[in-house]
Amino acid sequence: ALMVNNKEAGTIKAPGVFKNELTEPLRVGFDNLKGDQRIMEYPDTAFFMRANLTNAKLETLAPVSAAAIAPKTGTVDQTITIKVVKDVMKFDKQVINVKAGTTVRLIVQNPDFMQHNLVLIKIGTLKTVGAAADKLAQDADGAKVNYVPKMPEVLQATPLINPGGKYTLTFKVPATAGDYPYVCTFPGHWRVMNGTMRVTK
């Protein structure tokens, strides 16, 4: 049914969208970011619409297979677990401390209701990578690349992690000391969902 000013303007009968039960979770939510938190240009006031959509596209993503998880080979000097804070759009650790040149196993857990990823980037490139991630929101293939921009500023990245899922990254820490941001590059998330990997000698 199409409602205009809370009055029914028209109805139509249609077959069910899904004939079988879904086996994968769907990302749901209401993104109404304001001010400089907006993904693109739109008024700060929310606009609600209840309607049937035509020619709409719905894409479901398969869960990450065990084979896609980084292999646990070689010596790991440190294991760190980072969790998404449920319903808050933040990571539970704002800073993680690691030694330059060591091997780290990073376990990212997502108990939230929507997909998230974690992308480790070069020092001082948060806004640059964030802006590139926002542009992927308008790219039909954005989800296929997990909203991870293809640019030299990106050092490591997980795929989009489904609700209730986790992913393991095993990598060598850069040799240069400094503060390396990590961020969720799902469009719009990077402004609030980020932290720092502090590398020391």
Tab-separated table of C-alpha atoms in Angstrom:
chain	number	residue	atom	x	y	z
A	1	ALA	CA	0.000	0.000	0.000
A	2	LEU	CA	1.113	3.570	-0.718
A	3	MET	CA	0.354	5.950	2.149
A	4	VAL	CA	0.352	9.736	1.655
A	5	ASN	CA	-0.107	11.841	4.804
A	6	ASN	CA	-1.208	8.683	6.628
A	7	LYS	CA	-3.965	8.060	4.052
A	8	GLU	CA	-3.994	5.113	1.714
A	9	ALA	CA	-3.445	6.369	-1.827
A	10	GLY	CA	-3.327	2.999	-3.536
A	11	THR	CA	-2.762	-0.710	-3.080
A	12	ILE	CA	-1.616	-3.602	-5.198
A	13	LYS	CA	-1.329	-7.327	-4.612
A	14	ALA	CA	2.014	-8.961	-5.299
A	15	PRO	CA	3.522	-12.410	-4.724
A	16	GLY	CA	5.919	-12.838	-1.839
A	17	VAL	CA	9.417	-11.574	-2.466
A	18	PHE	CA	11.036	-14.667	-0.996
A	19	LYS	CA	9.605	-18.108	-1.755
A	20	ASN	CA	12.035	-19.829	0.611
A	21	GLU	CA	13.406	-18.917	4.011
A	22	LEU	CA	16.567	-16.838	3.871
A	23	THR	CA	19.705	-18.596	5.039
A	24	GLU	CA	21.783	-15.404	5.262
A	25	PRO	CA	21.226	-12.343	7.485
A	26	LEU	CA	20.076	-9.090	5.920
A	27	ARG	CA	21.493	-5.707	6.857
A	28	VAL	CA	18.683	-3.558	8.252
A	29	GLY	CA	18.693	-0.158	9.874
A	30	PHE	CA	17.858	3.504	9.567
A	31	ASP	CA	20.754	5.792	8.665
A	32	ASN	CA	19.884	9.387	9.516
A	33	LEU	CA	23.303	10.922	10.068
A	34	LYS	CA	23.322	14.693	10.445
A	35	GLY	CA	25.702	17.578	9.829
A	36	ASP	CA	29.217	16.504	8.851
A	37	GLN	CA	28.288	12.890	9.639
A	38	ARG	CA	26.148	12.635	6.488
A	39	ILE	CA	27.162	10.226	3.759
A	40	MET	CA	26.054	12.645	1.020
A	41	GLU	CA	23.988	15.808	0.574
A	42	TYR	CA	20.482	15.557	2.017
A	43	PRO	CA	18.465	17.581	4.583
A	44	ASP	CA	19.090	16.977	8.276
A	45	THR	CA	15.365	16.345	8.750
A	46	ALA	CA	14.285	12.729	8.390
A	47	PHE	CA	11.913	11.702	5.613
A	48	PHE	CA	9.777	8.612	6.142
A	49	MET	CA	8.062	6.751	3.319
A	50	ARG	CA	6.016	3.585	3.298
A	51	ALA	CA	5.621	2.273	-0.212
A	52	ASN	CA	6.140	-0.588	-2.584
A	53	LEU	CA	9.355	-0.394	-4.598
A	54	THR	CA	9.697	-1.363	-8.237
A	55	ASN	CA	12.927	-2.342	-9.955
A	56	ALA	CA	14.615	-2.559	-6.564
A	57	LYS	CA	17.832	-4.481	-6.045
A	58	LEU	CA	18.493	-6.580	-2.957
A	59	GLU	CA	21.876	-8.207	-2.571
A	60	THR	CA	22.617	-10.868	0.028
A	61	LEU	CA	26.172	-11.820	0.828
A	62	ALA	CA	27.331	-15.310	1.663
A	63	PRO	CA	29.152	-15.772	4.966
A	64	VAL	CA	32.925	-15.858	4.965
A	65	SER	CA	34.098	-19.437	4.604
A	66	ALA	CA	36.651	-20.962	6.912
A	67	ALA	CA	39.041	-21.180	3.972
A	68	ALA	CA	38.952	-17.398	3.594
A	69	ILE	CA	40.226	-16.808	7.106
A	70	ALA	CA	43.899	-15.905	7.253
A	71	PRO	CA	46.009	-19.012	7.847
A	72	LYS	CA	47.460	-19.414	11.305
A	73	THR	CA	50.940	-20.320	10.182
A	74	GLY	CA	54.279	-19.239	11.568
A	75	THR	CA	54.972	-17.591	14.884
A	76	VAL	CA	52.397	-15.151	16.224
A	77	ASP	CA	53.795	-12.687	18.755
A	78	GLN	CA	50.492	-11.234	19.921
A	79	THR	CA	46.785	-12.047	19.611
A	80	ILE	CA	44.278	-9.210	19.934
A	81	THR	CA	40.483	-9.421	19.867
A	82	ILE	CA	38.402	-6.422	18.835
A	83	LYS	CA	34.617	-6.527	19.131
A	84	VAL	CA	31.981	-4.314	17.582
A	85	VAL	CA	29.929	-2.692	20.342
A	86	LYS	CA	26.365	-3.809	19.673
A	87	ASP	CA	23.938	-1.036	18.630
A	88	VAL	CA	26.583	1.681	19.179
A	89	MET	CA	28.616	1.567	15.931
A	90	LYS	CA	31.982	1.571	17.695
A	91	PHE	CA	34.831	-0.823	18.341
A	92	ASP	CA	35.338	-1.870	21.955
A	93	LYS	CA	39.032	-0.922	21.804
A	94	GLN	CA	39.978	2.612	20.849
A	95	VAL	CA	43.715	1.899	21.042
A	96	ILE	CA	45.715	-1.298	20.624
A	97	ASN	CA	49.452	-1.352	21.339
A	98	VAL	CA	51.840	-3.446	19.255
A	99	LYS	CA	55.577	-3.655	18.608
A	100	ALA	CA	57.062	-2.739	15.234
A	101	GLY	CA	57.951	-5.707	13.047
A	102	THR	CA	56.083	-8.297	15.117
A	103	THR	CA	53.391	-10.656	13.849
A	104	VAL	CA	49.890	-9.997	15.157
A	105	ARG	CA	46.773	-12.118	14.971
A	106	LEU	CA	43.752	-9.805	15.031
A	107	ILE	CA	40.356	-11.393	15.688
A	108	VAL	CA	37.405	-9.151	14.797
A	109	GLN	CA	34.024	-10.170	16.242
A	110	ASN	CA	30.713	-8.670	15.122
A	111	PRO	CA	27.764	-9.181	17.514
A	112	ASP	CA	25.912	-6.232	15.933
A	113	PHE	CA	22.765	-6.490	13.772
A	114	MET	CA	24.489	-5.096	10.661
A	115	GLN	CA	27.632	-5.854	8.699
A	116	HIS	CA	30.954	-4.226	9.566
A	117	ASN	CA	34.564	-4.568	8.501
A	118	LEU	CA	37.916	-3.458	9.880
A	119	VAL	CA	40.466	-1.773	7.654
A	120	LEU	CA	43.977	-0.879	8.831
A	121	ILE	CA	45.366	2.170	7.054
A	122	LYS	CA	48.482	4.309	6.892
A	123	ILE	CA	49.234	7.067	9.394
A	124	GLY	CA	47.191	10.248	8.855
A	125	THR	CA	44.945	8.897	6.085
A	126	LEU	CA	41.622	8.460	7.919
A	127	LYS	CA	39.717	11.197	6.076
A	128	THR	CA	41.176	10.251	2.702
A	129	VAL	CA	40.205	6.604	3.037
A	130	GLY	CA	36.847	7.513	4.600
A	131	ALA	CA	35.936	9.787	1.698
A	132	ALA	CA	36.846	7.025	-0.759
A	133	ALA	CA	34.682	4.568	1.183
A	134	ASP	CA	31.708	6.943	1.017
A	135	LYS	CA	32.046	7.095	-2.767
A	136	LEU	CA	31.712	3.318	-2.875
A	137	ALA	CA	28.161	3.755	-1.522
A	138	GLN	CA	27.210	5.031	-4.984
A	139	ASP	CA	29.101	2.261	-6.776
A	140	ALA	CA	27.043	-0.748	-7.861
A	141	ASP	CA	30.028	-2.957	-7.060
A	142	GLY	CA	30.736	-1.391	-3.660
A	143	ALA	CA	29.439	-4.358	-1.686
A	144	LYS	CA	31.356	-6.790	-3.885
A	145	VAL	CA	34.636	-5.206	-2.770
A	146	ASN	CA	33.415	-5.093	0.853
A	147	TYR	CA	33.449	-1.266	0.689
A	148	VAL	CA	37.244	-1.375	0.932
A	149	PRO	CA	38.782	1.272	-1.358
A	150	LYS	CA	41.520	0.035	-3.671
A	151	MET	CA	44.245	2.490	-2.720
A	152	PRO	CA	47.810	2.327	-1.357
A	153	GLU	CA	46.701	3.821	1.957
A	154	VAL	CA	44.993	0.524	2.850
A	155	LEU	CA	47.381	-1.874	4.620
A	156	GLN	CA	45.087	-4.699	5.783
A	157	ALA	CA	41.355	-5.350	5.586
A	158	THR	CA	38.718	-7.857	6.588
A	159	PRO	CA	35.718	-8.513	4.359
A	160	LEU	CA	32.289	-7.401	5.539
A	161	ILE	CA	31.575	-9.511	8.608
A	162	ASN	CA	27.998	-10.707	8.968
A	163	PRO	CA	26.056	-10.286	12.237
A	164	GLY	CA	27.274	-12.846	14.733
A	165	GLY	CA	30.375	-13.577	12.674
A	166	LYS	CA	34.094	-13.078	13.122
A	167	TYR	CA	37.202	-12.851	10.979
A	168	THR	CA	40.892	-13.326	11.707
A	169	LEU	CA	43.691	-11.255	10.201
A	170	THR	CA	47.304	-12.322	10.694
A	171	PHE	CA	49.843	-9.755	9.571
A	172	LYS	CA	53.250	-8.247	10.211
A	173	VAL	CA	53.205	-4.882	11.972
A	174	PRO	CA	54.860	-2.031	10.017
A	175	ALA	CA	58.465	-1.274	10.933
A	176	THR	CA	57.758	2.448	11.286
A	177	ALA	CA	56.468	3.571	14.688
A	178	GLY	CA	53.351	5.727	14.873
A	179	ASP	CA	49.565	5.744	15.139
A	180	TYR	CA	47.892	3.713	12.400
A	181	PRO	CA	44.103	4.151	12.223
A	182	TYR	CA	41.766	1.192	11.883
A	183	VAL	CA	38.259	1.872	10.682
A	184	CYS	CA	35.013	0.370	9.457
A	185	THR	CA	34.628	1.497	5.840
A	186	PHE	CA	30.972	0.552	5.462
A	187	PRO	CA	29.713	3.861	3.984
A	188	GLY	CA	29.209	6.482	6.693
A	189	HIS	CA	30.598	4.366	9.534
A	190	TRP	CA	34.194	5.564	9.411
A	191	ARG	CA	33.497	8.909	11.112
A	192	VAL	CA	32.588	7.283	14.425
A	193	MET	CA	33.750	3.699	14.064
A	194	ASN	CA	37.515	3.899	14.222
A	195	GLY	CA	40.475	3.364	16.518
A	196	THR	CA	44.268	3.435	16.602
A	197	MET	CA	46.938	0.775	16.322
A	198	ARG	CA	49.852	2.335	18.193
A	199	VAL	CA	53.155	0.966	16.942
A	200	THR	CA	56.241	1.376	19.124
A	201	LYS	CA	59.846	0.252	18.685
